[in-house]
């Protein structure tokens, strides 16, 4: 394990998941997903950590996150990268995450209310992309907004079961992908324009 990975784990262990929840706060330490309203969920902590480690962040990385949700994953990404651009389609979740992460004094997170299938063109390209909702295929716009040498983590599959995939773009822009493990995420709503 690298020293950065150790640091990420240490930070994660002291990050208060309950702060990002409205209900079931007292159960925040349970390793399971919980409802955050609007049919959406806060992912289980071990998965949030695993996805973050697989993304292979570095201090200068510019990260796109699709599916802000509670903002719990956003906080972890922001602590170990230069800037995070996070997109959420449900207005209330977007507002709430913005408020919570603002109060927690994160200054390197940029919030957008909108459809993350399109990424965030104005701020592309990104070194890293984290998608926290399930898609049938990797959205083309997201591949387009990934830098050469970039990495993306995304659950790909049907609404009820997916594979967590690591998508890599090499120095020549060639794409390769590998499956990490089976997962179940809520769906990425909408499609490409
Ligand atoms: N990482 C979040 C996961 C939230 S669940 C957490 O742990 O709290 C997935 C989120 O993706 C939901 O908030 C959902 O509203 C959002 N989402 C679904 N489709 C989306 C889309 N097309 N664009 C942006 N956000 C989307």
XYZ file of N, CA, C and O and ligand atoms in Angstrom:
798
model
N 0.846 -1.206 0.000
C 0.000 0.000 0.000
C 0.880 1.255 0.000
O 1.870 1.328 0.718
N 0.541 2.223 -0.841
C 1.332 3.461 -0.900
C 0.988 4.347 0.308
O -0.041 4.156 0.961
N 1.834 5.344 0.540
C 1.557 6.216 1.693
C 0.308 7.072 1.428
O -0.426 7.412 2.349
N 0.070 7.395 0.133
C -1.143 8.153 -0.184
C -2.393 7.327 0.122
O -3.364 7.827 0.696
N -2.335 6.052 -0.236
C -3.485 5.185 0.068
C -3.732 5.118 1.573
O -4.872 5.181 2.032
N -2.645 5.031 2.325
C -2.788 5.007 3.795
C -3.428 6.295 4.291
O -4.280 6.294 5.180
N -3.007 7.404 3.699
C -3.549 8.707 4.097
C -5.046 8.801 3.775
O -5.829 9.328 4.553
N -5.422 8.289 2.593
C -6.833 8.312 2.186
C -7.659 7.487 3.179
O -8.725 7.925 3.635
N -7.144 6.335 3.550
C -7.871 5.474 4.490
C -7.999 6.159 5.852
O -9.074 6.171 6.461
N -6.914 6.790 6.293
C -6.957 7.491 7.588
C -7.998 8.613 7.570
O -8.790 8.778 8.485
N -7.989 9.390 6.500
C -8.938 10.500 6.369
C -10.365 9.971 6.346
O -11.261 10.492 7.025
N -10.553 8.908 5.573
C -11.885 8.308 5.415
C -12.433 7.825 6.764
O -13.612 7.989 7.062
N -11.540 7.241 7.568
C -11.985 6.688 8.855
C -12.460 7.767 9.826
O -13.273 7.504 10.704
N -11.971 9.000 9.643
C -12.439 10.048 10.562
C -13.529 10.936 9.917
O -14.036 11.857 10.538
N -13.877 10.644 8.660
C -14.924 11.426 7.992
C -16.289 10.983 8.522
O -16.610 9.796 8.487
N -17.070 11.942 9.040
C -18.346 11.630 9.686
C -19.455 11.429 8.640
O -20.016 12.386 8.126
N -19.748 10.179 8.343
C -20.764 9.866 7.320
C -22.128 10.399 7.749
O -22.934 10.820 6.930
N -22.412 10.354 9.058
C -23.699 10.821 9.579
C -23.980 12.283 9.226
O -25.127 12.683 9.065
N -22.910 13.076 9.087
C -23.062 14.491 8.725
C -23.763 14.648 7.379
O -24.437 15.639 7.131
N -23.623 13.638 6.516
C -24.192 13.703 5.166
C -25.561 13.024 5.075
O -26.102 12.878 3.986
N -26.085 12.611 6.227
C -27.377 11.915 6.251
C -28.398 12.717 7.064
O -28.035 13.406 8.004
N -29.679 12.577 6.681
C -30.763 13.210 7.445
C -31.371 12.220 8.420
O -31.663 12.541 9.557
N -31.599 11.003 7.908
C -32.210 9.953 8.725
C -31.154 8.902 9.023
O -30.158 8.802 8.322
N -31.426 8.090 10.011
C -30.544 6.959 10.356
C -29.129 7.382 10.718
O -28.194 6.595 10.590
N -28.983 8.636 11.145
C -27.640 9.139 11.459
C -26.907 8.213 12.425
O -25.707 8.011 12.326
N -27.698 7.669 13.382
C -27.070 6.835 14.421
C -26.573 5.493 13.850
O -25.826 4.782 14.502
N -27.003 5.181 12.608
C -26.561 3.930 11.984
C -25.487 4.181 10.921
O -25.140 3.283 10.148
N -24.975 5.399 10.899
C -24.068 5.801 9.818
C -22.843 4.900 9.708
O -22.249 4.765 8.645
N -22.460 4.267 10.819
C -21.258 3.417 10.799
C -21.532 2.054 10.178
O -20.603 1.301 9.896
N -22.801 1.726 9.946
C -23.133 0.444 9.296
C -22.632 0.462 7.860
O -22.813 1.448 7.161
N -22.097 -0.679 7.435
C -21.586 -0.744 6.074
C -22.702 -1.116 5.098
O -22.699 -2.183 4.499
N -23.667 -0.220 4.979
C -24.731 -0.445 4.006
C -25.214 0.888 3.450
O -24.954 1.943 4.023
N -25.897 0.806 2.296
C -26.448 2.015 1.691
C -27.689 2.436 2.473
O -28.391 1.590 3.033
N -27.951 3.738 2.551
C -29.174 4.243 3.177
C -29.855 5.227 2.237
O -29.194 5.861 1.410
N -31.171 5.361 2.429
C -31.923 6.329 1.638
C -31.505 7.749 1.981
O -31.250 8.070 3.146
N -31.401 8.605 0.949
C -31.205 10.039 1.185
C -32.391 10.812 0.595
O -32.307 12.002 0.305
N -33.519 10.079 0.382
C -34.704 10.712 -0.190
C -34.667 10.711 -1.708
O -33.645 10.354 -2.312
N -35.806 11.063 -2.319
C -35.929 11.172 -3.781
C -35.565 9.864 -4.497
O -35.135 9.871 -5.651
N -35.687 8.727 -3.777
C -35.356 7.435 -4.382
C -33.858 7.202 -4.535
O -33.436 6.289 -5.246
N -33.037 8.011 -3.869
C -31.578 7.912 -4.024
C -30.944 7.384 -2.733
O -31.585 7.380 -1.689
N -29.697 6.956 -2.844
C -29.045 6.376 -1.669
C -27.637 6.929 -1.473
O -26.993 7.369 -2.423
N -27.202 6.894 -0.214
C -25.788 7.131 0.095
C -25.150 5.741 0.089
O -25.663 4.807 0.708
N -24.079 5.601 -0.667
C -23.460 4.273 -0.844
C -22.840 3.766 0.453
O -22.568 4.542 1.363
N -22.588 2.455 0.492
C -21.949 1.905 1.695
C -20.488 2.355 1.744
O -19.830 2.450 0.712
N -20.005 2.637 2.958
C -18.670 3.210 3.120
C -17.546 2.400 2.470
O -16.668 2.990 1.834
N -17.569 1.082 2.571
C -16.459 0.314 2.002
C -16.381 0.500 0.487
O -15.294 0.515 -0.088
N -17.541 0.685 -0.140
C -17.564 0.863 -1.592
C -17.052 2.261 -1.976
O -16.316 2.419 -2.954
N -17.448 3.260 -1.190
C -16.968 4.630 -1.434
C -15.439 4.659 -1.348
O -14.756 5.222 -2.210
N -14.911 3.998 -0.339
C -13.453 3.958 -0.170
C -12.801 3.210 -1.333
O -11.827 3.682 -1.925
N -13.351 2.062 -1.670
C -12.781 1.249 -2.744
C -12.758 2.015 -4.069
O -11.755 2.029 -4.777
N -13.873 2.674 -4.386
C -13.954 3.428 -5.643
C -12.929 4.555 -5.662
O -12.314 4.853 -6.692
N -12.750 5.181 -4.508
C -11.787 6.285 -4.418
C -10.366 5.762 -4.622
O -9.573 6.359 -5.360
N -10.038 4.645 -3.995
C -8.685 4.091 -4.141
C -8.441 3.657 -5.590
O -7.375 3.896 -6.154
N -9.456 3.050 -6.215
C -9.320 2.596 -7.604
C -9.129 3.761 -8.574
O -8.539 3.614 -9.635
N -9.651 4.924 -8.189
C -9.563 6.080 -9.086
C -8.132 6.617 -9.168
O -7.790 7.329 -10.106
N -7.300 6.262 -8.180
C -5.877 6.598 -8.255
C -5.658 8.116 -8.366
O -5.046 8.602 -9.315
N -6.185 8.838 -7.377
C -6.086 10.305 -7.362
C -4.635 10.747 -7.177
O -3.821 9.998 -6.652
N -4.337 11.959 -7.601
C -3.040 12.565 -7.291
C -3.310 14.031 -6.947
O -4.365 14.562 -7.298
N -2.400 14.687 -6.240
C -2.709 16.011 -5.683
C -3.145 17.047 -6.717
O -3.937 17.937 -6.407
N -2.657 16.937 -7.963
C -3.020 17.945 -8.979
C -4.271 17.554 -9.757
O -4.675 18.252 -10.683
N -4.895 16.421 -9.421
C -5.973 15.945 -10.291
C -7.211 16.824 -10.277
O -7.640 17.327 -9.243
N -7.772 17.005 -11.471
C -9.064 17.670 -11.665
C -10.060 16.542 -11.876
O -9.916 15.724 -12.774
N -11.073 16.517 -11.017
C -11.977 15.371 -10.977
C -13.402 15.789 -11.325
O -13.898 16.804 -10.817
N -14.055 15.002 -12.165
C -15.485 15.168 -12.421
C -16.221 14.072 -11.675
O -15.867 12.890 -11.796
N -17.232 14.461 -10.886
C -18.082 13.470 -10.231
C -19.499 13.608 -10.784
O -20.043 14.714 -10.802
N -20.090 12.513 -11.209
C -21.475 12.527 -11.680
C -22.337 11.832 -10.628
O -22.114 10.654 -10.326
N -23.297 12.579 -10.052
C -24.144 12.047 -8.977
C -23.625 12.479 -7.614
O -23.116 11.679 -6.839
N -23.765 13.769 -7.315
C -23.284 14.316 -6.029
C -23.964 13.613 -4.861
O -23.311 13.313 -3.855
N -25.282 13.398 -4.983
C -26.049 12.751 -3.912
C -25.864 13.460 -2.591
O -26.041 14.677 -2.491
N -25.451 12.714 -1.579
C -25.266 13.282 -0.246
C -24.034 14.178 -0.137
O -23.926 14.987 0.777
N -23.077 13.975 -1.034
C -21.835 14.736 -0.959
C -20.736 14.022 -0.176
O -19.622 14.531 -0.051
N -21.042 12.842 0.327
C -20.062 12.081 1.123
C -18.849 11.688 0.269
O -17.691 11.937 0.634
N -19.112 11.121 -0.892
C -18.029 10.753 -1.810
C -17.286 12.001 -2.298
O -16.060 11.988 -2.446
N -18.033 13.074 -2.515
C -17.445 14.337 -2.985
C -16.365 14.818 -2.015
O -15.295 15.272 -2.429
N -16.666 14.721 -0.716
C -15.728 15.184 0.316
C -14.412 14.410 0.233
O -13.326 14.994 0.300
N -14.518 13.116 0.055
C -13.317 12.278 0.000
C -12.486 12.606 -1.251
O -11.261 12.712 -1.186
N -13.170 12.798 -2.367
C -12.464 13.164 -3.605
C -11.763 14.506 -3.436
O -10.610 14.674 -3.831
N -12.472 15.461 -2.834
C -11.947 16.824 -2.711
C -10.724 16.896 -1.797
O -9.834 17.723 -1.997
N -10.688 16.018 -0.809
C -9.570 16.040 0.142
C -8.262 15.576 -0.501
O -7.184 15.870 0.013
N -8.360 14.877 -1.646
C -7.153 14.304 -2.247
C -6.970 14.682 -3.710
O -6.336 13.964 -4.482
N -7.550 15.818 -4.115
C -7.338 16.280 -5.485
C -7.319 17.804 -5.499
O -7.626 18.439 -4.492
N -6.950 18.379 -6.638
C -6.871 19.841 -6.723
C -8.270 20.444 -6.768
O -8.557 21.433 -6.094
N -9.139 19.859 -7.592
C -10.494 20.393 -7.674
C -11.468 19.311 -8.099
O -11.102 18.380 -8.832
N -12.698 19.437 -7.610
C -13.759 18.492 -7.940
C -14.914 19.261 -8.565
O -15.353 20.284 -8.028
N -15.377 18.787 -9.701
C -16.540 19.341 -10.390
C -17.632 18.291 -10.260
O -17.498 17.198 -10.807
N -18.682 18.600 -9.509
C -19.677 17.573 -9.220
C -21.052 17.981 -9.741
O -21.471 19.129 -9.582
N -21.725 17.050 -10.410
C -23.000 17.329 -11.077
C -24.095 16.451 -10.473
O -23.905 15.240 -10.312
N -25.228 17.076 -10.148
C -26.369 16.343 -9.572
C -27.651 16.817 -10.251
O -27.868 18.010 -10.404
N -28.523 15.874 -10.623
C -29.734 16.264 -11.357
C -30.903 16.639 -10.459
O -31.831 17.314 -10.897
N -30.877 16.194 -9.184
C -31.992 16.544 -8.290
C -31.639 17.819 -7.515
O -30.667 17.846 -6.741
N -32.432 18.869 -7.765
C -32.126 20.195 -7.220
C -31.912 20.215 -5.714
O -30.964 20.837 -5.227
N -32.791 19.531 -4.963
C -32.691 19.587 -3.504
C -31.411 18.917 -3.004
O -30.790 19.391 -2.045
N -31.032 17.809 -3.627
C -29.796 17.128 -3.209
C -28.583 17.990 -3.560
O -27.643 18.119 -2.757
N -28.632 18.589 -4.720
C -27.556 19.507 -5.150
C -27.382 20.631 -4.127
O -26.269 20.891 -3.652
N -28.512 21.273 -3.743
C -28.465 22.403 -2.794
C -27.935 21.972 -1.435
O -27.135 22.663 -0.808
N -28.453 20.824 -0.986
C -28.074 20.351 0.341
C -26.579 19.995 0.426
O -25.898 20.342 1.399
N -26.093 19.339 -0.612
C -24.672 18.952 -0.624
C -23.791 20.202 -0.657
O -22.770 20.278 0.032
N -24.232 21.189 -1.434
C -23.477 22.430 -1.559
C -23.364 23.125 -0.195
O -22.305 23.594 0.206
N -24.494 23.133 0.505
C -24.540 23.757 1.823
C -23.639 23.000 2.815
O -22.830 23.600 3.520
N -23.788 21.695 2.840
C -23.022 20.904 3.810
C -21.517 20.990 3.557
O -20.733 21.161 4.484
N -21.128 20.858 2.304
C -19.694 20.871 2.008
C -19.127 22.277 2.168
O -17.958 22.430 2.534
N -19.976 23.287 1.954
C -19.559 24.674 2.197
C -19.306 24.883 3.682
O -18.280 25.432 4.088
N -20.228 24.413 4.499
C -20.077 24.537 5.955
C -18.860 23.766 6.449
O -18.225 24.150 7.425
N -18.557 22.662 5.773
C -17.384 21.869 6.158
C -16.093 22.512 5.630
O -15.003 21.962 5.790
N -16.272 23.670 4.978
C -15.143 24.512 4.538
C -14.287 23.933 3.412
O -13.096 24.184 3.337
N -14.928 23.188 2.531
C -14.238 22.780 1.305
C -14.279 23.963 0.339
O -15.332 24.566 0.153
N -13.137 24.304 -0.247
C -13.110 25.444 -1.168
C -12.793 25.016 -2.597
O -12.778 25.839 -3.496
N -12.539 23.738 -2.809
C -12.137 23.279 -4.148
C -13.216 22.420 -4.820
O -12.918 21.624 -5.685
N -14.470 22.590 -4.385
C -15.567 21.830 -5.000
C -16.464 22.794 -5.778
O -16.863 23.835 -5.260
N -16.775 22.432 -7.011
C -17.655 23.230 -7.863
C -18.906 22.412 -8.136
O -18.808 21.245 -8.526
N -20.075 23.021 -7.893
C -21.340 22.281 -7.950
C -22.156 22.683 -9.165
O -22.260 23.863 -9.477
N -22.774 21.699 -9.785
C -23.661 22.015 -10.910
C -24.942 21.212 -10.763
O -24.912 20.011 -10.451
N -26.083 21.881 -11.008
C -27.367 21.199 -11.043
C -27.663 20.898 -12.499
O -27.860 21.816 -13.302
N -27.677 19.626 -12.868
C -27.933 19.310 -14.271
C -27.726 17.835 -14.548
O -27.590 17.027 -13.636
N -27.706 17.516 -15.838
C -27.576 16.136 -16.278
C -26.105 15.779 -16.486
O -25.471 16.278 -17.416
N -25.612 14.899 -15.645
C -24.207 14.501 -15.699
C -23.837 13.623 -16.881
O -22.655 13.395 -17.124
N -24.827 13.124 -17.622
C -24.498 12.366 -18.834
C -23.649 13.202 -19.789
O -22.883 12.675 -20.575
N -23.869 14.523 -19.713
C -23.129 15.431 -20.597
C -21.811 15.889 -19.973
O -21.113 16.701 -20.557
N -21.517 15.414 -18.769
C -20.296 15.855 -18.093
C -20.395 17.331 -17.748
O -21.473 17.838 -17.405
N -19.283 18.033 -17.865
C -19.263 19.491 -17.589
C -18.263 20.094 -18.567
O -17.096 20.310 -18.242
N -18.781 20.328 -19.787
C -17.958 20.720 -20.931
C -17.017 21.892 -20.647
O -15.858 21.882 -20.996
N -17.561 22.919 -19.973
C -16.795 24.154 -19.758
C -15.531 23.910 -18.931
O -14.586 24.693 -18.995
N -15.533 22.870 -18.142
C -14.383 22.615 -17.271
C -13.577 21.392 -17.685
O -12.624 21.021 -17.015
N -13.955 20.762 -18.785
C -13.242 19.590 -19.288
C -11.922 20.044 -19.932
O -11.816 21.216 -20.318
N -10.939 19.186 -20.069
C -10.967 17.763 -19.733
C -10.581 17.498 -18.268
O -10.021 18.352 -17.605
N -10.868 16.293 -17.832
C -10.607 15.889 -16.457
C -9.585 14.754 -16.404
O -9.527 13.917 -17.293
N -8.826 14.745 -15.306
C -7.870 13.642 -15.094
C -8.589 12.388 -14.621
O -8.154 11.270 -14.892
N -9.639 12.619 -13.866
C -10.353 11.497 -13.250
C -11.860 11.762 -13.325
O -12.287 12.909 -13.136
N -12.646 10.707 -13.544
C -14.104 10.838 -13.549
C -14.687 9.734 -12.673
O -14.324 8.561 -12.821
N -15.560 10.126 -11.753
C -16.229 9.168 -10.870
C -17.729 9.269 -11.109
O -18.313 10.340 -10.942
N -18.330 8.167 -11.524
C -19.776 8.151 -11.740
C -20.390 7.278 -10.650
O -19.992 6.122 -10.487
N -21.359 7.840 -9.901
C -21.915 7.070 -8.775
C -23.366 6.669 -9.014
O -24.136 6.491 -8.084
N -23.738 6.533 -10.298
C -25.052 5.997 -10.660
C -24.825 5.071 -11.853
O -23.878 5.258 -12.631
N -25.712 4.070 -11.984
C -25.477 3.013 -12.968
C -25.915 3.393 -14.373
O -27.005 3.922 -14.572
N -25.085 3.084 -15.355
C -25.416 3.361 -16.754
C -25.344 2.062 -17.557
O -24.581 1.158 -17.208
N -26.144 1.968 -18.642
C -26.066 0.772 -19.489
C -24.731 0.702 -20.239
O -24.196 -0.371 -20.479
N -24.220 1.868 -20.616
C -22.931 1.980 -21.312
C -22.229 3.234 -20.807
O -22.884 4.113 -20.259
N -20.950 3.325 -21.068
C -20.237 4.535 -20.664
C -20.688 5.687 -21.566
O -20.560 5.585 -22.786
N -21.239 6.772 -21.019
C -21.667 7.888 -21.867
C -20.496 8.458 -22.680
O -19.425 8.716 -22.134
N -20.727 8.613 -23.984
C -19.687 9.087 -24.908
C -19.100 10.429 -24.485
O -17.901 10.662 -24.607
N -19.977 11.324 -23.975
C -19.482 12.655 -23.581
C -18.443 12.535 -22.486
O -17.477 13.302 -22.447
N -18.650 11.581 -21.590
C -17.701 11.428 -20.483
C -16.356 10.924 -20.993
O -15.307 11.391 -20.562
N -16.396 9.996 -21.941
C -15.136 9.523 -22.536
C -14.417 10.696 -23.202
O -13.213 10.864 -23.061
N -15.199 11.521 -23.884
C -14.628 12.685 -24.573
C -14.004 13.691 -23.608
O -13.068 14.402 -23.967
N -14.518 13.757 -22.385
C -14.022 14.747 -21.424
C -12.914 14.200 -20.516
O -12.483 14.875 -19.579
N -12.478 12.969 -20.813
C -11.385 12.366 -20.038
C -10.061 12.647 -20.751
O -9.948 12.454 -21.963
N -9.069 13.122 -19.991
C -7.750 13.405 -20.570
C -7.060 12.119 -20.993
O -7.335 11.057 -20.431
N -6.099 12.229 -21.908
C -5.224 11.081 -22.177
C -4.486 10.763 -20.882
O -4.047 11.679 -20.184
N -4.392 9.503 -20.557
C -3.782 9.111 -19.286
C -4.787 9.151 -18.139
O -4.430 8.907 -16.993
N -6.047 9.441 -18.468
C -7.069 9.580 -17.432
C -7.738 8.265 -17.052
O -7.601 7.256 -17.742
N -8.454 8.299 -15.936
C -9.167 7.110 -15.461
C -10.578 7.470 -15.038
O -10.811 8.570 -14.514
N -11.487 6.525 -15.245
C -12.885 6.731 -14.856
C -13.381 5.478 -14.148
O -13.079 4.362 -14.558
N -14.161 5.694 -13.085
C -14.822 4.585 -12.400
C -16.319 4.745 -12.614
O -16.876 5.816 -12.356
N -16.980 3.683 -13.088
C -18.411 3.785 -13.405
C -19.072 2.407 -13.304
O -18.520 1.425 -13.795
N -20.242 2.342 -12.645
C -20.981 1.073 -12.631
C -21.748 0.900 -13.941
O -22.549 1.755 -14.302
N -21.491 -0.195 -14.647
C -22.109 -0.440 -15.956
C -22.945 -1.716 -15.889
O -22.458 -2.764 -15.459
N -24.197 -1.612 -16.337
C -25.041 -2.801 -16.376
C -26.511 -2.448 -16.392
O -26.899 -1.355 -16.823
N -27.338 -3.366 -15.901
C -28.783 -3.184 -15.897
C -29.170 -2.411 -14.632
O -28.348 -2.215 -13.741
N -30.453 -2.001 -14.520
C -30.858 -1.267 -13.316
C -30.673 -2.068 -12.023
O -30.562 -1.480 -10.950
N -30.635 -3.379 -12.103
C -30.591 -4.173 -10.867
C -29.224 -4.752 -10.526
O -28.988 -5.147 -9.400
N -28.348 -4.826 -11.490
C -27.001 -5.297 -11.170
C -26.014 -4.765 -12.201
O -26.315 -4.683 -13.395
N -24.875 -4.374 -11.679
C -23.859 -3.802 -12.560
C -22.484 -4.342 -12.190
O -22.302 -4.937 -11.148
N -21.540 -4.066 -13.083
C -20.138 -4.281 -12.764
C -19.511 -2.919 -12.569
O -19.741 -2.009 -13.374
N -18.728 -2.786 -11.507
C -17.970 -1.560 -11.341
C -16.802 -1.645 -12.316
O -16.024 -2.601 -12.276
N -16.718 -0.678 -13.242
C -15.691 -0.736 -14.288
C -14.647 0.360 -14.094
O -14.980 1.484 -13.709
N -13.415 0.005 -14.402
C -12.341 0.995 -14.487
C -12.059 1.211 -15.967
O -11.710 0.269 -16.684
N -12.272 2.449 -16.430
C -12.043 2.793 -17.834
C -10.764 3.628 -17.883
O -10.647 4.610 -17.144
N -9.830 3.239 -18.720
C -8.574 3.988 -18.810
C -8.340 4.473 -20.231
O -8.604 3.756 -21.185
N -7.861 5.724 -20.339
C -7.510 6.282 -21.646
C -5.992 6.435 -21.651
O -5.444 7.137 -20.791
N -5.315 5.784 -22.586
C -3.848 5.841 -22.557
C -3.330 7.110 -23.234
O -4.104 7.961 -23.671
N -2.020 7.216 -23.312
C -1.384 8.414 -23.863
C -1.791 8.717 -25.294
O -1.752 9.863 -25.740
N -2.193 7.685 -26.036
C -2.626 7.877 -27.434
C -4.137 8.052 -27.540
O -4.679 8.147 -28.641
N -4.825 8.007 -26.400
C -6.279 8.174 -26.443
C -7.032 6.862 -26.605
O -8.250 6.858 -26.791
N -6.299 5.743 -26.564
C -6.955 4.430 -26.667
C -7.653 4.089 -25.348
O -7.098 4.324 -24.276
N -8.856 3.501 -25.457
C -9.641 3.173 -24.273
C -9.508 1.688 -23.924
O -9.573 0.829 -24.805
N -9.316 1.396 -22.660
C -9.412 0.011 -22.212
C -10.267 -0.023 -20.954
O -10.421 0.988 -20.267
N -10.861 -1.186 -20.681
C -11.704 -1.249 -19.492
C -11.523 -2.576 -18.787
O -11.202 -3.592 -19.404
N -11.704 -2.559 -17.482
C -11.638 -3.797 -16.709
C -12.679 -3.765 -15.608
O -13.002 -2.697 -15.069
N -13.221 -4.950 -15.305
C -14.263 -5.047 -14.282
C -13.601 -5.195 -12.914
O -12.648 -5.956 -12.756
N -14.099 -4.454 -11.939
C -13.539 -4.518 -10.587
C -14.336 -5.492 -9.722
O -13.780 -6.412 -9.146
N -15.646 -5.266 -9.650
C -16.495 -6.170 -8.870
C -17.966 -5.888 -9.161
O -18.307 -4.807 -9.626
N -18.868 -6.835 -8.855
C -20.301 -6.587 -9.042
C -20.804 -5.605 -7.988
O -20.369 -5.671 -6.833
N -21.693 -4.697 -8.409
C -22.259 -3.685 -7.502
C -23.721 -3.442 -7.853
O -24.189 -3.886 -8.906
N -24.432 -2.747 -6.952
C -25.790 -2.305 -7.263
C -25.905 -0.824 -6.935
O -25.760 -0.426 -5.782
N -26.111 -0.014 -7.970
C -26.294 1.429 -7.800
C -27.659 1.837 -8.334
O -28.228 1.138 -9.166
N -28.162 2.984 -7.881
C -29.359 3.556 -8.497
C -28.976 4.000 -9.908
O -27.797 4.208 -10.203
N -29.975 4.141 -10.770
C -29.697 4.406 -12.177
C -29.275 5.839 -12.465
O -29.672 6.777 -11.780
N -28.448 5.967 -13.491
C -28.113 7.273 -14.055
C -29.299 7.647 -14.939
O -29.591 6.947 -15.902
N -29.976 8.713 -14.586
C -31.205 9.071 -15.294
C -30.884 9.855 -16.556
O -29.922 10.610 -16.594
N -31.714 9.654 -17.554
C -31.570 10.432 -18.780
C -30.579 9.789 -19.712
O -30.027 8.730 -19.439
N -30.373 10.464 -20.822
C -29.418 9.925 -21.786
C -28.662 11.073 -22.383
O -28.690 12.170 -21.844
N -27.971 10.798 -23.456
C -27.210 11.869 -24.077
C -28.101 12.683 -24.989
O -29.113 12.204 -25.480
N -27.699 13.904 -25.216
C -28.485 14.788 -26.083
C -28.500 14.245 -27.499
O -27.539 13.647 -27.940
N -22.081 9.285 -4.172
C -23.429 9.519 -3.744
C -24.344 8.555 -4.473
C -25.697 9.073 -4.633
S -26.777 8.003 -5.548
C -23.534 9.293 -2.252
O -22.839 8.397 -1.736
O -24.316 9.976 -1.607
C -26.579 8.571 -7.192
C -26.877 10.032 -7.447
O -26.802 10.229 -8.853
C -28.281 10.464 -7.028
O -28.186 11.583 -6.204
C -28.965 10.794 -8.362
O -29.906 11.836 -8.269
C -27.783 11.176 -9.231
N -28.027 11.081 -10.672
C -28.712 10.130 -11.352
N -28.708 10.388 -12.667
C -27.990 11.541 -12.823
C -27.641 12.320 -13.967
N -27.999 11.972 -15.197
N -26.904 13.443 -13.758
C -26.520 13.810 -12.507
N -26.832 13.112 -11.399
C -27.554 11.989 -11.563
